[in-house]
Short mmCIF file of C-alpha atoms and ligand atoms in Angstrom, two decimals:
data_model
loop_
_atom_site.label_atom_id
_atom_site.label_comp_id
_atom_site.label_asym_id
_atom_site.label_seq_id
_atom_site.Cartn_x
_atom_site.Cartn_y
_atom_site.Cartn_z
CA UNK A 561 -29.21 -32.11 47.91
CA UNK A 562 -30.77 -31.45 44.39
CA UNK A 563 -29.68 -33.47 41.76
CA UNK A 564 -27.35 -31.39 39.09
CA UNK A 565 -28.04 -30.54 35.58
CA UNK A 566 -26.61 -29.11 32.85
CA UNK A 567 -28.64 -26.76 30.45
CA UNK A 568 -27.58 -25.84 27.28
CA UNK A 569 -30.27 -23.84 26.19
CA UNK A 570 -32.00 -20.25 26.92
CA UNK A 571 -35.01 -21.10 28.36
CA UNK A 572 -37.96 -18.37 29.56
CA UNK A 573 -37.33 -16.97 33.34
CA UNK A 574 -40.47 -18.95 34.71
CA UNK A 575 -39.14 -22.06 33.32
CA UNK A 576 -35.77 -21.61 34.08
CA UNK A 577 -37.27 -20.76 37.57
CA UNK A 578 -39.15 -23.99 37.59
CA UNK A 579 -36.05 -26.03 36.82
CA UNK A 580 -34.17 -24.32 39.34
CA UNK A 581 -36.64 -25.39 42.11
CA UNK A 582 -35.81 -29.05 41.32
CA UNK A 583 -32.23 -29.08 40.27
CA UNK A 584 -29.16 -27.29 40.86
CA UNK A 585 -28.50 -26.17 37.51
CA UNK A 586 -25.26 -24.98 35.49
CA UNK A 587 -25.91 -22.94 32.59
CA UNK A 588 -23.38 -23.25 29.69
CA UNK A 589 -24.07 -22.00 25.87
CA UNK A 590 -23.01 -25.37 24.21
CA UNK A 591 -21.85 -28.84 24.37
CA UNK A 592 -18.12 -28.33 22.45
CA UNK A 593 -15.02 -29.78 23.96
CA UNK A 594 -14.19 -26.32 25.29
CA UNK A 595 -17.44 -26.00 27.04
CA UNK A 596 -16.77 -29.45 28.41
CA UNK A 597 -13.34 -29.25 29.52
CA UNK A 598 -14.44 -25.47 30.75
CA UNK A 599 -16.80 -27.05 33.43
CA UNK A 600 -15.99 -30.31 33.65
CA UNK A 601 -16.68 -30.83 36.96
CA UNK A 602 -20.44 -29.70 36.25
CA UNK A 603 -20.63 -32.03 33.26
CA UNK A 604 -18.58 -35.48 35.83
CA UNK A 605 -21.34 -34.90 38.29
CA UNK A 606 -24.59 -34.03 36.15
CA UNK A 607 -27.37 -36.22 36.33
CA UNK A 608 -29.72 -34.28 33.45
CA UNK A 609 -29.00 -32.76 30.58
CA UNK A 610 -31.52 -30.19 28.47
CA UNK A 611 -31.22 -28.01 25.20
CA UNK A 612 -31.53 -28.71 21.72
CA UNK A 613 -29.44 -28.88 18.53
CA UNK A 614 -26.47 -30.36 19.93
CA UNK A 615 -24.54 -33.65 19.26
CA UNK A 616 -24.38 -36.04 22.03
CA UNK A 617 -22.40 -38.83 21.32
CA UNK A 618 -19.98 -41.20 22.77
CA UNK A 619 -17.25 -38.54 23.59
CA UNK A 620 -19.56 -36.28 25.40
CA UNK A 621 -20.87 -39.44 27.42
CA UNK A 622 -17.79 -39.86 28.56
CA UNK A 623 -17.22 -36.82 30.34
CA UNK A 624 -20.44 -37.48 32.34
CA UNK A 625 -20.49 -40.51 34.12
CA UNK A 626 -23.23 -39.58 36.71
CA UNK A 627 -26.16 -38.79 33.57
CA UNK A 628 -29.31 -40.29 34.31
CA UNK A 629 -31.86 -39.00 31.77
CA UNK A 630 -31.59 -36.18 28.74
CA UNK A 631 -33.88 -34.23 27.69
CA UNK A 632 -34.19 -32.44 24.08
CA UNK A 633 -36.62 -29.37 22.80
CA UNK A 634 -37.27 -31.15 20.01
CA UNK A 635 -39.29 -34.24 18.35
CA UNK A 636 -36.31 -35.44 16.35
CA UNK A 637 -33.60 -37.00 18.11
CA UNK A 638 -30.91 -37.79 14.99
CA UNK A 639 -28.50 -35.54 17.15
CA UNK A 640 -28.28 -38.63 19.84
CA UNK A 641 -26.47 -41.24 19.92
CA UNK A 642 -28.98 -43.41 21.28
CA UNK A 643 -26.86 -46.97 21.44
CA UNK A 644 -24.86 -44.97 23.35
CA UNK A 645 -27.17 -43.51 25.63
CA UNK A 646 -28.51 -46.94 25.89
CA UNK A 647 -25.53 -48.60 26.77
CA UNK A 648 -25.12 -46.31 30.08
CA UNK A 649 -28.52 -46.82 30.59
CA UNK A 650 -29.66 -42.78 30.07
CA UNK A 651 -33.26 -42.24 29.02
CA UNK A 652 -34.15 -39.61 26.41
CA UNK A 653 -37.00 -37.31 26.56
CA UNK A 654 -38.36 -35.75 23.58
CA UNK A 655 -41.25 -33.54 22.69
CA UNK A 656 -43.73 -35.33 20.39
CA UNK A 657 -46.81 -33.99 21.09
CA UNK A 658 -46.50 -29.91 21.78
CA UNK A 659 -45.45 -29.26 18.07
CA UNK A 660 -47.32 -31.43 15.73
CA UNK A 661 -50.10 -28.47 14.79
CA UNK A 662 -47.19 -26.26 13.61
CA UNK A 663 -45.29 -27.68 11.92
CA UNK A 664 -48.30 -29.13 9.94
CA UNK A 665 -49.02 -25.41 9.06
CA UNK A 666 -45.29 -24.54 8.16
CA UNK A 667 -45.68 -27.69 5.63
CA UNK A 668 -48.86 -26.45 4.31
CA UNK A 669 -47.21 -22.56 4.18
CA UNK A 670 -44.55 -23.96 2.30
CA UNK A 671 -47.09 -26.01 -0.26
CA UNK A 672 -49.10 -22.86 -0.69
CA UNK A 673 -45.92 -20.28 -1.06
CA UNK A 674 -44.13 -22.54 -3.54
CA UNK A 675 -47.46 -23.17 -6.02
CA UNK A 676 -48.64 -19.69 -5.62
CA UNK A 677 -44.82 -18.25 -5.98
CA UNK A 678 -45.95 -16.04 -2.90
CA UNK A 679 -42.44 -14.96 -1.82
CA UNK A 680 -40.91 -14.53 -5.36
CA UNK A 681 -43.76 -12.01 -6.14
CA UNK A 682 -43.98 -11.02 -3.26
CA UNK A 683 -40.22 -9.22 -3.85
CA UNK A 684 -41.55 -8.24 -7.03
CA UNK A 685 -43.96 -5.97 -5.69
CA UNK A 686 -41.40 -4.78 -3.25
CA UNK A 687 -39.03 -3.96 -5.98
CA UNK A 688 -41.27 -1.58 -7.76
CA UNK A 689 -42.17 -4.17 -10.41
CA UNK A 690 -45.87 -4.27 -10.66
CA UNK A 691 -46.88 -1.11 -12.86
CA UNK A 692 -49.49 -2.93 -14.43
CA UNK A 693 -52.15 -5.62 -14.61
CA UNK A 694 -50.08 -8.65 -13.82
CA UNK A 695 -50.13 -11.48 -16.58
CA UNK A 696 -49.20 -15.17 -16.68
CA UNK A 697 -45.61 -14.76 -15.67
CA UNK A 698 -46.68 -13.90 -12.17
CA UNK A 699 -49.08 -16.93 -12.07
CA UNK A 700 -48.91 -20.07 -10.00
CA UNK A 701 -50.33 -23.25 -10.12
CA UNK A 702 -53.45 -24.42 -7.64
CA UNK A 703 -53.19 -26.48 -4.75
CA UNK A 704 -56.32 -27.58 -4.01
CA UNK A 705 -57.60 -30.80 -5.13
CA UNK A 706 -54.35 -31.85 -6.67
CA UNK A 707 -53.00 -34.73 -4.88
CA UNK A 708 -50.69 -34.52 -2.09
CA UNK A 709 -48.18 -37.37 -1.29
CA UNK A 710 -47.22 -37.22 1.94
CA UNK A 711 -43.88 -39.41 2.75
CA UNK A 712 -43.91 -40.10 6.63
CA UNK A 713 -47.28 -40.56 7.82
CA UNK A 714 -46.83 -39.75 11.70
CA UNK A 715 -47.94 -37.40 13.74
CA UNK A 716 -47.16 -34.12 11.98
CA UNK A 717 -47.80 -36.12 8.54
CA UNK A 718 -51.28 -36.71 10.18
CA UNK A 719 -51.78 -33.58 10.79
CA UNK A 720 -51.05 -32.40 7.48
CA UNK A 721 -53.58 -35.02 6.16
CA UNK A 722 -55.93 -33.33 8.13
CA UNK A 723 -55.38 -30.00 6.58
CA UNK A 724 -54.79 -31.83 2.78
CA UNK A 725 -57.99 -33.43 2.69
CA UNK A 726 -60.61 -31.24 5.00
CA UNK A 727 -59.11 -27.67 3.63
CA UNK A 728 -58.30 -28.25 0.26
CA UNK A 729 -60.26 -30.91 -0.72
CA UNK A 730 -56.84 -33.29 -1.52
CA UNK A 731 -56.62 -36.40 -2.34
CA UNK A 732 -53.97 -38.38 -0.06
CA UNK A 733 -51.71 -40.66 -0.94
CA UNK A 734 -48.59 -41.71 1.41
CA UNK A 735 -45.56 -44.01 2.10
CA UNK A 736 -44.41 -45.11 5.98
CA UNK A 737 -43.03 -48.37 7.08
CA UNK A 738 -47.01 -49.78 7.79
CA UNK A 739 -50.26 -48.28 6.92
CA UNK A 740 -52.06 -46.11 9.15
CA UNK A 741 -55.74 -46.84 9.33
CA UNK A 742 -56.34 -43.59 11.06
CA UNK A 743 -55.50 -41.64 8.38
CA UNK A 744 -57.27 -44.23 5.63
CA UNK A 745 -60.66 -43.98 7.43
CA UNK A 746 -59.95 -40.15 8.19
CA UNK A 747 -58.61 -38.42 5.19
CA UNK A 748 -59.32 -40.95 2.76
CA UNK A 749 -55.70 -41.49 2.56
CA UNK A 750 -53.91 -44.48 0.26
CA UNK A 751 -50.74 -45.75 1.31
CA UNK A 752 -48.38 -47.30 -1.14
CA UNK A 753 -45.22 -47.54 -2.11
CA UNK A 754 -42.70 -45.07 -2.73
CA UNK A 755 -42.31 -45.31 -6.13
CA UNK A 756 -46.02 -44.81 -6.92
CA UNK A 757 -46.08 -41.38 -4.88
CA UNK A 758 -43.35 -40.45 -6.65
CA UNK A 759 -44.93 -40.53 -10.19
CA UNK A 760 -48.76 -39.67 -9.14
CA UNK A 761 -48.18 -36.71 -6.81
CA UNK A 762 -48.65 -33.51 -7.32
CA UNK A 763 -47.10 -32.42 -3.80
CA UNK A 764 -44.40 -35.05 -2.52
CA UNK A 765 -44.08 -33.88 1.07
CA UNK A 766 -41.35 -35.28 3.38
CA UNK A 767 -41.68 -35.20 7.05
CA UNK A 768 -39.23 -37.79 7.84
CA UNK A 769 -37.16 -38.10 10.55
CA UNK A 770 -33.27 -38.80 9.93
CA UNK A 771 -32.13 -42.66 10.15
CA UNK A 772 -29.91 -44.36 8.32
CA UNK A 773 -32.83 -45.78 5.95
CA UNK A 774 -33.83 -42.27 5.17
CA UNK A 775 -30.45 -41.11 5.06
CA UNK A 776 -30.37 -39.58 1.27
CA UNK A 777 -33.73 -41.40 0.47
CA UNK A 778 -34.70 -38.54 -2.32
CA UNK A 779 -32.06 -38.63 -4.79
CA UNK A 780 -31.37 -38.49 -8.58
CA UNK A 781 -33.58 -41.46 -9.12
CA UNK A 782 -36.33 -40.11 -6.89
CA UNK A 783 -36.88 -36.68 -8.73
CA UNK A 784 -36.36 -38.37 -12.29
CA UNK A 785 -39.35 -40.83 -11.10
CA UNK A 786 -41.43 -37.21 -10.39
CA UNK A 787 -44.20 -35.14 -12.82
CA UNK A 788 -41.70 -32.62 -14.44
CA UNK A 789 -45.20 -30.38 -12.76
CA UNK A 790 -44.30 -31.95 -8.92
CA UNK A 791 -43.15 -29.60 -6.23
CA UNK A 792 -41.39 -31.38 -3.82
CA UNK A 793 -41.76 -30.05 0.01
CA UNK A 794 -39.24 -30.99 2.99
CA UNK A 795 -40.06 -30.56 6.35
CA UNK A 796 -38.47 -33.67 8.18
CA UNK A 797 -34.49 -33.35 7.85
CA UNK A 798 -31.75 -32.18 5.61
CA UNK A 799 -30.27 -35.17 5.25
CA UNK A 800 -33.18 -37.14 3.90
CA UNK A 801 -32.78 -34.93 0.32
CA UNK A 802 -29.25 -35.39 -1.46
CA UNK A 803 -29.49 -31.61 -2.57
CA UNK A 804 -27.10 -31.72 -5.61
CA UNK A 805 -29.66 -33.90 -6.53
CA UNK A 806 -32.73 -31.67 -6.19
CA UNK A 807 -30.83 -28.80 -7.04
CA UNK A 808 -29.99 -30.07 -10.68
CA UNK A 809 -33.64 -31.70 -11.12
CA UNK A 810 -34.96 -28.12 -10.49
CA UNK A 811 -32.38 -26.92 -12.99
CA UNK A 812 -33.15 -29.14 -15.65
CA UNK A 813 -36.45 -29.06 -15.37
CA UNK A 814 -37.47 -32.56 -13.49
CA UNK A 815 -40.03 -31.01 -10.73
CA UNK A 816 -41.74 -27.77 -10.83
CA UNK A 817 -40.39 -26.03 -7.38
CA UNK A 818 -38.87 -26.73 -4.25
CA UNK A 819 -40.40 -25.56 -0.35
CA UNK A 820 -37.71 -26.41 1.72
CA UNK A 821 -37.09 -25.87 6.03
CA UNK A 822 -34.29 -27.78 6.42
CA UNK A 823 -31.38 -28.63 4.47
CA UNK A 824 -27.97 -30.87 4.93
CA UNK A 825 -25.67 -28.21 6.34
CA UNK A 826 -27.65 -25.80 8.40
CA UNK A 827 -27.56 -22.89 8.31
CA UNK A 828 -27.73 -22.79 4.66
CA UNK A 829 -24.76 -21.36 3.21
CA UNK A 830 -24.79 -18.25 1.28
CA UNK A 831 -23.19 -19.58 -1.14
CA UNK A 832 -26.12 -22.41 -1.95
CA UNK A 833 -27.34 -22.95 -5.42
CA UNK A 834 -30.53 -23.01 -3.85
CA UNK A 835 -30.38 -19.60 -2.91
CA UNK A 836 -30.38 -18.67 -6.93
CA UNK A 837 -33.05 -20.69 -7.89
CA UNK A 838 -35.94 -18.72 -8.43
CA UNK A 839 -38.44 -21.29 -7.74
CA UNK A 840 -37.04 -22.34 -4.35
CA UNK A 841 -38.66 -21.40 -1.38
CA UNK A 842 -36.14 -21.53 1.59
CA UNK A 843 -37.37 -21.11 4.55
CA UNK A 844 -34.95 -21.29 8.21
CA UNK A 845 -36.07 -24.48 9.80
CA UNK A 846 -39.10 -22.70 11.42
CA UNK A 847 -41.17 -25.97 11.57
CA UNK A 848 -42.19 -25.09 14.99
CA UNK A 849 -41.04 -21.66 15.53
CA UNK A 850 -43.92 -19.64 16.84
CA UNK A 851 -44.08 -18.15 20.45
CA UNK A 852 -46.67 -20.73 21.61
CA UNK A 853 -45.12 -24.15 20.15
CA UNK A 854 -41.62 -23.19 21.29
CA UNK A 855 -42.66 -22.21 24.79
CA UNK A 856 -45.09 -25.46 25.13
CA UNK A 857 -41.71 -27.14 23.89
CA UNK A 858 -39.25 -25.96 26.23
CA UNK A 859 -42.05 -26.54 29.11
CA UNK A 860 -42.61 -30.01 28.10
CA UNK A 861 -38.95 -30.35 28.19
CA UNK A 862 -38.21 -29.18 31.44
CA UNK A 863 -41.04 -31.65 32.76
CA UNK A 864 -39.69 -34.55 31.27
CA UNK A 865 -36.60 -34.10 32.56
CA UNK A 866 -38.35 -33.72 35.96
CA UNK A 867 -40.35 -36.47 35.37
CA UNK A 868 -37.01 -38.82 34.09
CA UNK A 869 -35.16 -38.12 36.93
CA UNK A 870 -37.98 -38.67 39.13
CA UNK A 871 -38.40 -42.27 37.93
CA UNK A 872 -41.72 -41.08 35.74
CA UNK A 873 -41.60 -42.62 32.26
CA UNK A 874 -44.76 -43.19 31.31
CA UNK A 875 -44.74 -40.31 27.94
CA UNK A 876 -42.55 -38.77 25.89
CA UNK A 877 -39.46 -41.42 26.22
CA UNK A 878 -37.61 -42.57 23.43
CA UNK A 879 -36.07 -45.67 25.17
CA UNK A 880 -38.42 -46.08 28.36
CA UNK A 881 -36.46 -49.91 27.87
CA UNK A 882 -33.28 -48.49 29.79
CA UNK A 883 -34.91 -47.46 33.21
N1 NDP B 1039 -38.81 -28.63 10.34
C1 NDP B 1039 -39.00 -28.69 11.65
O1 NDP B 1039 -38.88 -27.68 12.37
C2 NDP B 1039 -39.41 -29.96 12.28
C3 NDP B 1039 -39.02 -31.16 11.74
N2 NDP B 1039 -39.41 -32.34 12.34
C4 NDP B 1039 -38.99 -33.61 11.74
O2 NDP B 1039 -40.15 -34.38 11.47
C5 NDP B 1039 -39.92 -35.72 11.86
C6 NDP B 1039 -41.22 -36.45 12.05
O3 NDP B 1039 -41.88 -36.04 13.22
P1 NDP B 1039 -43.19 -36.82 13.74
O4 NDP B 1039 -44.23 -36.84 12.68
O5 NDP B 1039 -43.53 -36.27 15.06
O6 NDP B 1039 -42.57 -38.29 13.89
P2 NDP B 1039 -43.29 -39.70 13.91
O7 NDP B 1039 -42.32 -40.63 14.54
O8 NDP B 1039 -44.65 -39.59 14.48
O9 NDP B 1039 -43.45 -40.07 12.35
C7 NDP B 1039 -42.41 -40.51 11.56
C8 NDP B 1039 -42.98 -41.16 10.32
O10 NDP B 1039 -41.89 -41.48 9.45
C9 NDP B 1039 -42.07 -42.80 8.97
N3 NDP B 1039 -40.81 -43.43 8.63
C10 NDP B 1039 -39.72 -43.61 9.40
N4 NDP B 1039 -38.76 -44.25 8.70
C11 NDP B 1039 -39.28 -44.48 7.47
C12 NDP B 1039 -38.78 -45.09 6.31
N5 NDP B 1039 -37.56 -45.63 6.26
N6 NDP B 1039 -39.58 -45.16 5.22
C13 NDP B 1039 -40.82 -44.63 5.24
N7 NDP B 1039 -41.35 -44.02 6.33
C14 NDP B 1039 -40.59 -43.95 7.42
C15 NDP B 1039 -42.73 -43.53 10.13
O11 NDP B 1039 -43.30 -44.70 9.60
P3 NDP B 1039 -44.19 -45.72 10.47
O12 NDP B 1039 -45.42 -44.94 10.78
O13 NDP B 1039 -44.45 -46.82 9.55
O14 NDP B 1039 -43.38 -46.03 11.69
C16 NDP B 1039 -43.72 -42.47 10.60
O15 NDP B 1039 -44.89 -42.54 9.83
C17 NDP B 1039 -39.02 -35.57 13.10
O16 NDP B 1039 -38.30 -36.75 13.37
C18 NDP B 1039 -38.12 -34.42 12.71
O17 NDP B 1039 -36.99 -34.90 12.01
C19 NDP B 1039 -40.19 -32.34 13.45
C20 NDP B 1039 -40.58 -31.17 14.03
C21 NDP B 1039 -40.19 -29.88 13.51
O1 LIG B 1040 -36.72 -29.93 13.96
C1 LIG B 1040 -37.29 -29.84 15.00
C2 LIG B 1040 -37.66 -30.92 15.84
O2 LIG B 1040 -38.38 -30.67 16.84
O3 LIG B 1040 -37.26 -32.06 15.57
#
């Protein structure tokens, strides 16, 4: 008998297909108690779970006693409760590797929109405002060769090295736990501490992911500690940016602008200040949303569940230690 799993996610008919032919699956559209309680049977006897953008905590655990291995369409993983997953022993499977190019891009879309005020004028144009030669109130400021500080240098903050230094001539500087030789050798890159990124960069870039050190890490202090010319760009999580914070250091005047993809409550609310700033670009947590990425996603995904349940560890594991 095929082992069961639960998906919570639409996936593409030829990987849903693919799934199928390995596991006897039960579709549902989310992980609330409703859901649960709805097909609990399904959830008592599943041994995999896949989707994204879910919690699963403690509760949920404990309506599936049989769960083996978990699998998310996503690199981040602040949605898990991993001690708990640990403590039954379930291994979680991420996707590390099949979005790191494009989400490097969104970050460098965002730098390049939010200097060059690309979507504000863009609505300019598009509300009949450009009747003649434009002057400097439609002006930005450059981006190349000012110097990017990017906070989080892992993969994707690699990979926006890359495109910092090679494309636009940039100098690095950056802040992670240890210093990354790669990227020292590579882009030229400087690591220091936060403090010093804070007052000598032109771009401070976040690509963090969400713990409870980086929980709330850019606050009041933070964007006081900025050039009142700094745009600050977030690409990691919400939750890492206390946004009453950066909302009133972009309304007094702290930092330049703001190019943001995620933000603490998701969707963003209509009501956000953010949405009336004029020098805010806001952008719908599109980090990796293209065609490709989120198909390569969802197919890595599915194989590491396949691979998890199969006893295969050997990539994309966030606690291989549980097996
Ligand atoms: N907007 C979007 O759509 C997307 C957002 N993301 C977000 O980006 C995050 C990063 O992804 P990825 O680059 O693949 O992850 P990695 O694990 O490769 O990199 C994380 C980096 O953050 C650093 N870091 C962690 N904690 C701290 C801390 N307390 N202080 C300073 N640096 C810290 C790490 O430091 P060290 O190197 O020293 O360990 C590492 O350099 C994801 O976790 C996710 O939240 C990812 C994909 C898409
Ligand atoms: O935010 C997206 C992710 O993959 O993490």
């Amino acid at each position: 008998m095929k082992p069961s799993v639960i998906l919570y996610k639409a996936l593409p008919d030829d990987l849903q297909r693919r799934l199928e032919a390995h596991f006897s699956v039960t579709k549902v559209p989310n992980l609330d108690a409703d859901t649960v309680q709805n097909h609990a049977d399904a959830f008592k006897n599943a041994e995999g779970l896949l989707g994204s953008s879910e919690k699963v905590d403690a509760a949920l655990l404990d309506n599936m006693p049989a769960l083996r291995a978990t699998s998310t369409i996503s690199v981040g993983y602040d949605n898990f409760d991993v001690d708990a997953l640990n403590a039954r022993r379930v291994l979680l499977m991420h996707t590390p590797t099949a979005l790191t190019e494009t989400v490097a891009d969104t970050l460098m879309a965002l730098i390049l929109s939010s200097a060059r005020r690309v979507v504000e004028v863009a609505e300019r144009v598009k509300a009949g405002e450009w009747t003649k030669g434009i002057g400097p109130d439609w002006f930005g400021t450059d981006v190349h060769h000012k110097t990017i500080g990017i906070v989080g240098m892992g993969r994707i903050g690699l990979a926006l090295a890359q495109r910092a230094h090679f494309g636009f001539g940039m100098p690095v500087l950056y802040n992670a736990r240890r210093q990354h030789k790669e990227a020292d050798e590579r882009f030229n890159a400087r690591h220091c501490d936060l403090d010093t990124l804070l007052q000598e960069a032109d771009f401070v870039c976040s690509i963090l992911p969400l713990t409870d050190e980086t929980r709330h890490l850019f606050g009041a202090a933070e964007f006081a500690k900025m050039k009142s010319s700094a745009i600050f760009i977030n690409a990691g999580r919400g939750q890492v940016v206390d946004e009453n914070a950066l909302i009133a250091a972009l309304k007094a005047g702290e930092i330049h602008a703001a190019g943001l993809d995620v933000f603490e409550q998701e969707p963003l609310p209509v009501s956000s200040e953010l949405l009336k700033l004029p020098n805010v670009v806001a952008l719908p947590h599109i980090g990796s949303a293209t065609h490709e990425t989120r198909y390569n996603m969802a197919a890595t995904a599915v194989d590491n569940l396949i691979d998890a349940l199969n006893g295969k560890i050997e990539k994309n594991c966030v606690n291989p230690q549980v097996k």
